[in-house]
Amino acid sequence: MELRQIQYFIAVAEELHFGRAAERLHIGQPAVSQQVRRLERELRTQLFDRSSRAVTLTPAGRALLPEGRELLKALDCFVAKAERLATRNEAAFRVGISSALGQRLDDFLDALPDPGSGTRFEFQTLDAHTRLEEVRAGRLDAAFIRGVENAPGLRFLTLWCDPLVVALPVVHPLAERDRLDLVDLAGLPLRIASRSENPVLFDTVVAACRKAGFEPALGPPFTGLQDTLAEIGAGAAGWTLMYPTAAGMVSSRRIALRPLNGEPITIRMFLALREDAEPGRLELLTATSAKVRRKVAEENRQLD
């Protein structure tokens, strides 16, 4: 039995005329009659009554017509889904990232509901402002972004919220402690990106210091995390804050990383995408984001 035989049967059943059915199917009438006869032989039942000038359905034909329509509907769904998957597989998913995602990027990829779908990812490391503009312009499909919760034309999915950790010289007396109080760092210069370079991080850290009762003394200009860590490790007085995901970048035994007591300093990570994102991808990314949130929350609970 072939699906085309079911298709021919339904066309004749709906037209009740072999000639009109053939026109509808864009094939010759003999082919339609031949395949319907073959179907009847294979089913061992007559589907049409051809005893008069009019073609009518037999009781068996009327009973099988709804199931035949369901078969063709299922075929249409099958083909449509295959086409969607093919389109998704052929197109790369373009994502903007920062340089300090670390294992969290792995967590995101692991959380994808359908890792075997063949979706190919392309990542671009860009500054936060450029990431958002590229998503808005459609040149990126999504972007990881910290601290920005809304922007025109964009939708934000919450991913995780990690507490920042303190990096300071391992020779400093404070490094002997397992955890630090933020106020203990009041006497050390803070090495941090300027507000013009990273307003979210700068404002969050300065606000936390003021809440702890002191105004941070800003150190030399921040030229990048690796350079700053190298200078601190070489003996320059100062401290900085790092995302836990960037801890793997610290290879120097001269740097100590310490968590903070009390209320953590956190900056939420989001996945930004266009408001008019394709529904299938939006559904996939929403499910993935929820799974990442649960995983990170569980990890943070275990650390407390």
GROMACS .gro file of C-alpha atoms in nm:
model
  304
    1MET     CA    1   0.000   0.000   0.000
    2GLU     CA    2   0.128   0.346  -0.089
    3LEU     CA    3   0.032   0.685   0.048
    4ARG     CA    4  -0.049   0.806  -0.302
    5GLN     CA    5  -0.320   0.541  -0.319
    6ILE     CA    6  -0.480   0.691  -0.009
    7GLN     CA    7  -0.449   1.034  -0.168
    8TYR     CA    8  -0.623   0.913  -0.487
    9PHE     CA    9  -0.897   0.740  -0.285
   10ILE     CA   10  -0.974   1.061  -0.093
   11ALA     CA   11  -0.977   1.274  -0.410
   12VAL     CA   12  -1.227   1.040  -0.579
   13ALA     CA   13  -1.434   1.015  -0.259
   14GLU     CA   14  -1.461   1.394  -0.238
   15GLU     CA   15  -1.523   1.451  -0.609
   16LEU     CA   16  -1.730   1.132  -0.667
   17HIS     CA   17  -1.591   1.143  -1.018
   18PHE     CA   18  -1.268   0.983  -1.146
   19GLY     CA   19  -1.218   1.247  -1.415
   20ARG     CA   20  -1.250   1.545  -1.178
   21ALA     CA   21  -1.028   1.368  -0.924
   22ALA     CA   22  -0.761   1.319  -1.192
   23GLU     CA   23  -0.777   1.690  -1.285
   24ARG     CA   24  -0.743   1.785  -0.919
   25LEU     CA   25  -0.439   1.557  -0.883
   26HIS     CA   26  -0.289   1.674  -1.217
   27ILE     CA   27  -0.253   1.319  -1.348
   28GLY     CA   28  -0.432   1.102  -1.603
   29GLN     CA   29  -0.763   0.937  -1.520
   30PRO     CA   30  -0.635   0.584  -1.602
   31ALA     CA   31  -0.364   0.618  -1.335
   32VAL     CA   32  -0.623   0.718  -1.075
   33SER     CA   33  -0.853   0.427  -1.164
   34GLN     CA   34  -0.561   0.184  -1.165
   35GLN     CA   35  -0.429   0.287  -0.823
   36VAL     CA   36  -0.775   0.287  -0.662
   37ARG     CA   37  -0.836  -0.065  -0.799
   38ARG     CA   38  -0.501  -0.174  -0.661
   39LEU     CA   39  -0.586  -0.028  -0.322
   40GLU     CA   40  -0.917  -0.216  -0.319
   41ARG     CA   41  -0.737  -0.540  -0.399
   42GLU     CA   42  -0.485  -0.487  -0.121
   43LEU     CA   43  -0.760  -0.400   0.129
   44ARG     CA   44  -0.974  -0.684  -0.004
   45THR     CA   45  -1.279  -0.460  -0.001
   46GLN     CA   46  -1.461  -0.242  -0.252
   47LEU     CA   47  -1.444   0.131  -0.180
   48PHE     CA   48  -1.663   0.265  -0.461
   49ASP     CA   49  -1.983   0.150  -0.626
   50ARG     CA   50  -1.939   0.185  -1.002
   51SER     CA   51  -2.261   0.001  -1.097
   52SER     CA   52  -2.437   0.315  -1.224
   53ARG     CA   53  -2.331   0.630  -1.405
   54ALA     CA   54  -2.261   0.799  -1.070
   55VAL     CA   55  -1.967   0.701  -0.851
   56THR     CA   56  -2.066   0.647  -0.487
   57LEU     CA   57  -1.888   0.532  -0.176
   58THR     CA   58  -1.961   0.186  -0.043
   59PRO     CA   59  -2.022   0.148   0.331
   60ALA     CA   60  -1.658   0.040   0.366
   61GLY     CA   61  -1.544   0.346   0.170
   62ARG     CA   62  -1.746   0.582   0.392
   63ALA     CA   63  -1.605   0.415   0.704
   64LEU     CA   64  -1.243   0.442   0.584
   65LEU     CA   65  -1.261   0.800   0.454
   66PRO     CA   66  -1.204   0.974   0.795
   67GLU     CA   67  -0.902   0.754   0.869
   68GLY     CA   68  -0.764   0.825   0.523
   69ARG     CA   69  -0.792   1.197   0.581
   70GLU     CA   70  -0.613   1.159   0.916
   71LEU     CA   71  -0.330   0.972   0.743
   72LEU     CA   72  -0.279   1.253   0.493
   73LYS     CA   73  -0.301   1.514   0.768
   74ALA     CA   74  -0.030   1.328   0.962
   75LEU     CA   75   0.182   1.319   0.647
   76ASP     CA   76   0.146   1.695   0.600
   77CYS     CA   77   0.253   1.751   0.963
   78PHE     CA   78   0.548   1.517   0.915
   79VAL     CA   79   0.667   1.700   0.604
   80ALA     CA   80   0.618   2.045   0.759
   81LYS     CA   81   0.820   1.951   1.069
   82ALA     CA   82   1.096   1.804   0.854
   83GLU     CA   83   1.114   2.129   0.657
   84ARG     CA   84   1.135   2.334   0.976
   85LEU     CA   85   1.414   2.114   1.111
   86ALA     CA   86   1.601   2.134   0.783
   87THR     CA   87   1.578   2.512   0.785
   88ARG     CA   88   1.697   2.528   1.146
   89ASN     CA   89   1.986   2.290   1.080
   90GLU     CA   90   2.105   2.475   0.772
   91ALA     CA   91   2.116   2.815   0.943
   92ALA     CA   92   2.372   2.894   1.208
   93PHE     CA   93   2.244   3.043   1.533
   94ARG     CA   94   2.448   3.360   1.587
   95VAL     CA   95   2.511   3.454   1.950
   96GLY     CA   96   2.699   3.747   2.101
   97ILE     CA   97   2.902   3.670   2.412
   98SER     CA   98   3.140   3.833   2.658
   99SER     CA   99   3.487   3.701   2.732
  100ALA     CA  100   3.405   3.582   3.084
  101LEU     CA  101   3.128   3.326   3.044
  102GLY     CA  102   3.350   3.031   3.132
  103GLN     CA  103   3.162   2.713   3.217
  104ARG     CA  104   2.826   2.892   3.202
  105LEU     CA  105   2.841   2.878   2.823
  106ASP     CA  106   2.880   2.500   2.856
  107ASP     CA  107   2.586   2.495   3.097
  108PHE     CA  108   2.375   2.678   2.839
  109LEU     CA  109   2.468   2.443   2.556
  110ASP     CA  110   2.412   2.138   2.779
  111ALA     CA  111   2.064   2.266   2.868
  112LEU     CA  112   1.942   2.285   2.509
  113PRO     CA  113   1.635   2.059   2.492
  114ASP     CA  114   1.739   1.903   2.162
  115PRO     CA  115   2.120   1.885   2.147
  116GLY     CA  116   2.103   1.638   1.858
  117SER     CA  117   1.903   1.864   1.629
  118GLY     CA  118   2.215   1.969   1.442
  119THR     CA  119   2.178   2.339   1.518
  120ARG     CA  120   2.512   2.507   1.453
  121PHE     CA  121   2.617   2.796   1.680
  122GLU     CA  122   2.843   3.084   1.587
  123PHE     CA  123   2.975   3.302   1.871
  124GLN     CA  124   3.104   3.657   1.852
  125THR     CA  125   3.281   3.828   2.143
  126LEU     CA  126   3.164   4.189   2.148
  127ASP     CA  127   3.117   4.467   2.401
  128ALA     CA  128   2.775   4.484   2.568
  129HIS     CA  129   2.643   4.783   2.372
  130THR     CA  130   2.742   4.631   2.039
  131ARG     CA  131   2.583   4.298   2.130
  132LEU     CA  132   2.247   4.463   2.191
  133GLU     CA  133   2.266   4.667   1.871
  134GLU     CA  134   2.355   4.360   1.665
  135VAL     CA  135   2.056   4.169   1.805
  136ARG     CA  136   1.824   4.463   1.740
  137ALA     CA  137   1.951   4.487   1.382
  138GLY     CA  138   1.902   4.114   1.327
  139ARG     CA  139   2.270   4.042   1.266
  140LEU     CA  140   2.276   3.835   1.586
  141ASP     CA  141   1.998   3.595   1.689
  142ALA     CA  142   2.067   3.642   2.061
  143ALA     CA  143   2.325   3.780   2.303
  144PHE     CA  144   2.437   3.719   2.658
  145ILE     CA  145   2.410   4.048   2.846
  146ARG     CA  146   2.461   4.142   3.211
  147GLY     CA  147   2.254   4.383   3.411
  148VAL     CA  148   2.035   4.524   3.130
  149GLU     CA  149   1.675   4.417   3.192
  150ASN     CA  150   1.494   4.601   2.914
  151ALA     CA  151   1.561   4.780   2.588
  152PRO     CA  152   1.333   4.886   2.298
  153GLY     CA  153   1.250   4.604   2.060
  154LEU     CA  154   1.420   4.337   2.268
  155ARG     CA  155   1.308   4.055   2.496
  156PHE     CA  156   1.521   3.941   2.792
  157LEU     CA  157   1.528   3.589   2.935
  158THR     CA  158   1.688   3.549   3.279
  159LEU     CA  159   1.977   3.301   3.282
  160TRP     CA  160   2.166   3.318   3.611
  161CYS     CA  161   2.281   3.538   3.893
  162ASP     CA  162   2.630   3.462   4.031
  163PRO     CA  163   2.785   3.636   4.335
  164LEU     CA  164   3.101   3.831   4.253
  165VAL     CA  165   3.424   3.722   4.424
  166VAL     CA  166   3.715   3.936   4.543
  167ALA     CA  167   4.059   3.905   4.384
  168LEU     CA  168   4.350   4.041   4.590
  169PRO     CA  169   4.722   3.971   4.643
  170VAL     CA  170   4.781   3.637   4.811
  171VAL     CA  171   5.042   3.807   5.035
  172HIS     CA  172   4.787   4.051   5.176
  173PRO     CA  173   4.672   3.966   5.532
  174LEU     CA  174   4.308   3.960   5.419
  175ALA     CA  175   4.391   3.669   5.189
  176GLU     CA  176   4.437   3.448   5.496
  177ARG     CA  177   4.062   3.458   5.558
  178ASP     CA  178   3.819   3.217   5.398
  179ARG     CA  179   3.559   3.490   5.344
  180LEU     CA  180   3.574   3.868   5.356
  181ASP     CA  181   3.351   4.150   5.471
  182LEU     CA  182   3.329   4.417   5.204
  183VAL     CA  183   3.414   4.690   5.454
  184ASP     CA  184   3.750   4.520   5.519
  185LEU     CA  185   3.858   4.633   5.173
  186ALA     CA  186   3.793   5.001   5.237
  187GLY     CA  187   4.163   5.081   5.270
  188LEU     CA  188   4.267   4.919   4.943
  189PRO     CA  189   4.241   5.081   4.599
  190LEU     CA  190   3.960   4.934   4.390
  191ARG     CA  191   4.063   4.833   4.038
  192ILE     CA  192   3.751   4.840   3.823
  193ALA     CA  193   3.641   4.941   3.475
  194SER     CA  194   3.525   5.301   3.456
  195ARG     CA  195   3.157   5.386   3.454
  196SER     CA  196   3.175   5.484   3.087
  197GLU     CA  197   3.314   5.140   3.000
  198ASN     CA  198   3.091   4.923   3.221
  199PRO     CA  199   2.818   5.128   3.394
  200VAL     CA  200   2.631   4.822   3.528
  201LEU     CA  201   2.935   4.676   3.707
  202PHE     CA  202   3.066   5.015   3.826
  203ASP     CA  203   2.734   5.130   3.971
  204THR     CA  204   2.662   4.794   4.134
  205VAL     CA  205   3.000   4.775   4.309
  206VAL     CA  206   3.008   5.139   4.419
  207ALA     CA  207   2.653   5.111   4.555
  208ALA     CA  208   2.752   4.799   4.753
  209CYS     CA  209   3.056   4.976   4.901
  210ARG     CA  210   2.847   5.274   5.005
  211LYS     CA  211   2.591   5.043   5.162
  212ALA     CA  212   2.879   4.884   5.358
  213GLY     CA  213   2.972   5.230   5.487
  214PHE     CA  214   3.261   5.350   5.276
  215GLU     CA  215   3.342   5.526   4.953
  216PRO     CA  216   3.574   5.310   4.745
  217ALA     CA  217   3.914   5.456   4.663
  218LEU     CA  218   3.959   5.402   4.293
  219GLY     CA  219   4.299   5.271   4.186
  220PRO     CA  220   4.488   5.316   3.858
  221PRO     CA  221   4.291   5.298   3.533
  222PHE     CA  222   4.152   4.954   3.459
  223THR     CA  223   4.304   4.823   3.134
  224GLY     CA  224   4.148   4.478   3.132
  225LEU     CA  225   4.102   4.192   3.377
  226GLN     CA  226   4.416   4.001   3.281
  227ASP     CA  227   4.638   4.310   3.304
  228THR     CA  228   4.484   4.411   3.636
  229LEU     CA  229   4.530   4.065   3.785
  230ALA     CA  230   4.890   4.059   3.665
  231GLU     CA  231   4.960   4.393   3.833
  232ILE     CA  232   4.790   4.288   4.157
  233GLY     CA  233   4.984   3.962   4.156
  234ALA     CA  234   5.308   4.152   4.095
  235GLY     CA  235   5.255   4.342   4.419
  236ALA     CA  236   5.050   4.647   4.326
  237ALA     CA  237   4.815   4.736   4.611
  238GLY     CA  238   4.453   4.687   4.521
  239TRP     CA  239   4.159   4.454   4.476
  240THR     CA  240   3.902   4.385   4.214
  241LEU     CA  241   3.583   4.186   4.175
  242MET     CA  242   3.536   3.901   3.932
  243TYR     CA  243   3.252   3.695   3.800
  244PRO     CA  244   3.290   3.336   3.922
  245THR     CA  245   3.274   3.226   3.560
  246ALA     CA  246   3.605   3.407   3.499
  247ALA     CA  247   3.784   3.234   3.788
  248GLY     CA  248   3.941   2.991   3.544
  249MET     CA  249   4.134   3.282   3.397
  250VAL     CA  250   4.332   3.313   3.720
  251SER     CA  251   4.638   3.094   3.683
  252SER     CA  252   4.874   3.293   3.903
  253ARG     CA  253   4.946   3.158   4.251
  254ARG     CA  254   4.996   3.523   4.351
  255ILE     CA  255   4.620   3.594   4.334
  256ALA     CA  256   4.370   3.491   4.601
  257LEU     CA  257   3.998   3.468   4.526
  258ARG     CA  258   3.766   3.509   4.821
  259PRO     CA  259   3.385   3.519   4.852
  260LEU     CA  260   3.211   3.794   5.049
  261ASN     CA  261   3.011   3.757   5.368
  262GLY     CA  262   2.659   3.890   5.396
  263GLU     CA  263   2.450   4.004   5.104
  264PRO     CA  264   2.631   3.904   4.783
  265ILE     CA  265   2.712   4.149   4.507
  266THR     CA  266   2.538   4.008   4.204
  267ILE     CA  267   2.466   4.110   3.848
  268ARG     CA  268   2.202   3.913   3.664
  269MET     CA  269   2.284   3.756   3.328
  270PHE     CA  270   2.018   3.765   3.056
  271LEU     CA  271   1.978   3.629   2.707
  272ALA     CA  272   1.861   3.910   2.481
  273LEU     CA  273   1.670   3.846   2.159
  274ARG     CA  274   1.434   4.039   1.937
  275GLU     CA  275   1.072   4.084   2.041
  276ASP     CA  276   0.966   3.929   1.711
  277ALA     CA  277   1.190   3.623   1.750
  278GLU     CA  278   1.070   3.314   1.562
  279PRO     CA  279   0.824   3.130   1.795
  280GLY     CA  280   1.002   2.796   1.770
  281ARG     CA  281   1.335   2.943   1.872
  282LEU     CA  282   1.175   3.152   2.145
  283GLU     CA  283   1.018   2.838   2.291
  284LEU     CA  284   1.350   2.653   2.276
  285LEU     CA  285   1.547   2.938   2.436
  286THR     CA  286   1.285   2.992   2.708
  287ALA     CA  287   1.304   2.625   2.807
  288THR     CA  288   1.684   2.633   2.795
  289SER     CA  289   1.703   2.947   3.011
  290ALA     CA  290   1.475   2.794   3.274
  291LYS     CA  291   1.692   2.483   3.290
  292VAL     CA  292   2.010   2.691   3.329
  293ARG     CA  293   1.848   2.897   3.608
  294ARG     CA  294   1.760   2.583   3.803
  295LYS     CA  295   2.110   2.441   3.765
  296VAL     CA  296   2.289   2.758   3.876
  297ALA     CA  297   2.048   2.811   4.168
  298GLU     CA  298   2.119   2.460   4.289
  299GLU     CA  299   2.495   2.516   4.263
  300ASN     CA  300   2.472   2.840   4.461
  301ARG     CA  301   2.266   2.670   4.732
  302GLN     CA  302   2.533   2.404   4.770
  303LEU     CA  303   2.800   2.674   4.812
  304ASP     CA  304   2.611   2.854   5.091
   0.00000   0.00000   0.00000
